[in-house]
Amino acid sequence: MLIIALIAVALVASLPWWLPGRVVALRVRVFNRINGDGDIPVPGDLVGIDRFKEVYAHPAAGGRSKGAALSDLFWYWLSPGPEMHQEHLEAGERYEAVARTTRGLLAVPRAEAEELARRCTVRALDGVRGEVRLRDLMMPIWAEFSYELVFAEPCPREARDLIVGNADDVVTALKCCGLRHMERRHRLTRYLLGRLSRVRVPLPADLSPQEQAFYLQGTFFNTAVVQMSEAMAHVLMVLAQHQGVQERARHADARYLDHVITETMRLYPLFGIAHRITTGDIELGERTTIPAGSVLCFNYPAFHRAGFTDPDRFDPGRFEKPAKELNHIPFGVAANRPCPAWRLAPIMMRAATREVLRGYALASSASHTRSLPNRGPCLLTPLNTAEPAPVVLAWMRLRDRWEDVWRSLVQLVLGTYMVWDARRRRLCKHYFLDR
């Protein structure tokens, strides 16, 4: 009995070191079954790394939603109004009108964007010290930034809370760490409906008021807030775990900080898999064709790893040469609807990071993965005060490992349920069938 008890204790104690990885692999198998055998991984057997950009940039690789079972899942996560989400609109007049509006809202001078990001960061950091979750810390910053970008007025507390509640609910569901809470999202939709006349540029006239609200919610108060919060959490996590880089970034010029941000986006791309549906045949050679209607699954992490020595190592020095020579597309490819904030986002991130480094030393011993389900545990210590004791970081690491055991099981259960529920609802499929 004693031996059995010791084995049981050893097995339980070892869970953090092997169970999360097994659960992640099982989740991947569940998600890979969504499209069946019809998807084409890129890179893969058919399209190698050397033709990744070529195929991604092909005019026929432009379908966004229609015809892919994966779209039902993403529409489910991004509801309400996924049909008006700029990322998922099919090419056509409606997309062009929405894209023009987005470009107009993003067309702010560099100095103005930097100052707005700085001010929002200062407000969010007021009184902060000790352990934080970086993604949670960043969300109010980008909620206020996006609100002022859209409405050209300071963000009221009510609006900030609604935006953060909406964005947090979306990203928590996307990570399979929690179920959707649609009323939180609908509250923001209703708020935006009452403020459409105050948007600082004209909204597309052929959209209904509800469609206009859905467009703003999806583009600026879902995607922008979630992705900027995630990107900043990754940057601050790498600084917290690379003390030499952190110290140099605190005092170096903007070019070095740009390299830090760029390498962070290589190692922790915001997209895992981006799927596109081919609208026509893509000829790969005399005997090889990707037929129209195929689902291409572009694997950003795999592409960003290829061609680098020791690709899992964080090394800002990789980008001392031009990024265009490297496998690095954090904002997509120019020929296939890249992120509309590709110019503005690095400016905002640099300004916010400098403000954090100006006031704090960062330290973290928690796990750092691309999906960041732990939300980035980190210690923020005001500069020129005592560093955290080693035991504090040891406790953070141990606690994070055990949280990962429970979190991975939650992700498996809730992720499986949401896949089932999304397939049952088939939001994307029914939308196109009804048109």
mmCIF file of C-alpha atoms in Angstrom, residues 30-31 34 73 76 413-426:
data_model
loop_
_atom_site.group_PDB
_atom_site.id
_atom_site.type_symbol
_atom_site.label_atom_id
_atom_site.label_comp_id
_atom_site.label_asym_id
_atom_site.label_seq_id
_atom_site.Cartn_x
_atom_site.Cartn_y
_atom_site.Cartn_z
ATOM 1 C CA VAL A 30 -10.072 18.249 -31.908
ATOM 2 C CA PHE A 31 -9.616 21.520 -33.811
ATOM 3 C CA ILE A 34 -13.228 20.814 -37.896
ATOM 4 C CA LEU A 73 -16.038 28.624 -35.200
ATOM 5 C CA TYR A 76 -19.065 32.041 -33.035
ATOM 6 C CA VAL A 413 -13.590 20.706 -22.004
ATOM 7 C CA LEU A 414 -14.763 24.193 -22.916
ATOM 8 C CA GLY A 415 -13.002 24.147 -26.278
ATOM 9 C CA THR A 416 -14.657 20.872 -27.218
ATOM 10 C CA TYR A 417 -18.051 22.234 -26.157
ATOM 11 C CA MET A 418 -17.620 25.460 -28.133
ATOM 12 C CA VAL A 419 -16.543 23.571 -31.244
ATOM 13 C CA TRP A 420 -19.700 21.451 -30.919
ATOM 14 C CA ASP A 421 -21.899 24.500 -30.277
ATOM 15 C CA ALA A 422 -20.383 26.445 -33.184
ATOM 16 C CA ARG A 423 -20.897 23.519 -35.536
ATOM 17 C CA ARG A 424 -24.482 23.226 -34.304
ATOM 18 C CA ARG A 425 -25.239 26.913 -34.876
ATOM 19 C CA ARG A 426 -23.262 27.234 -38.164
#
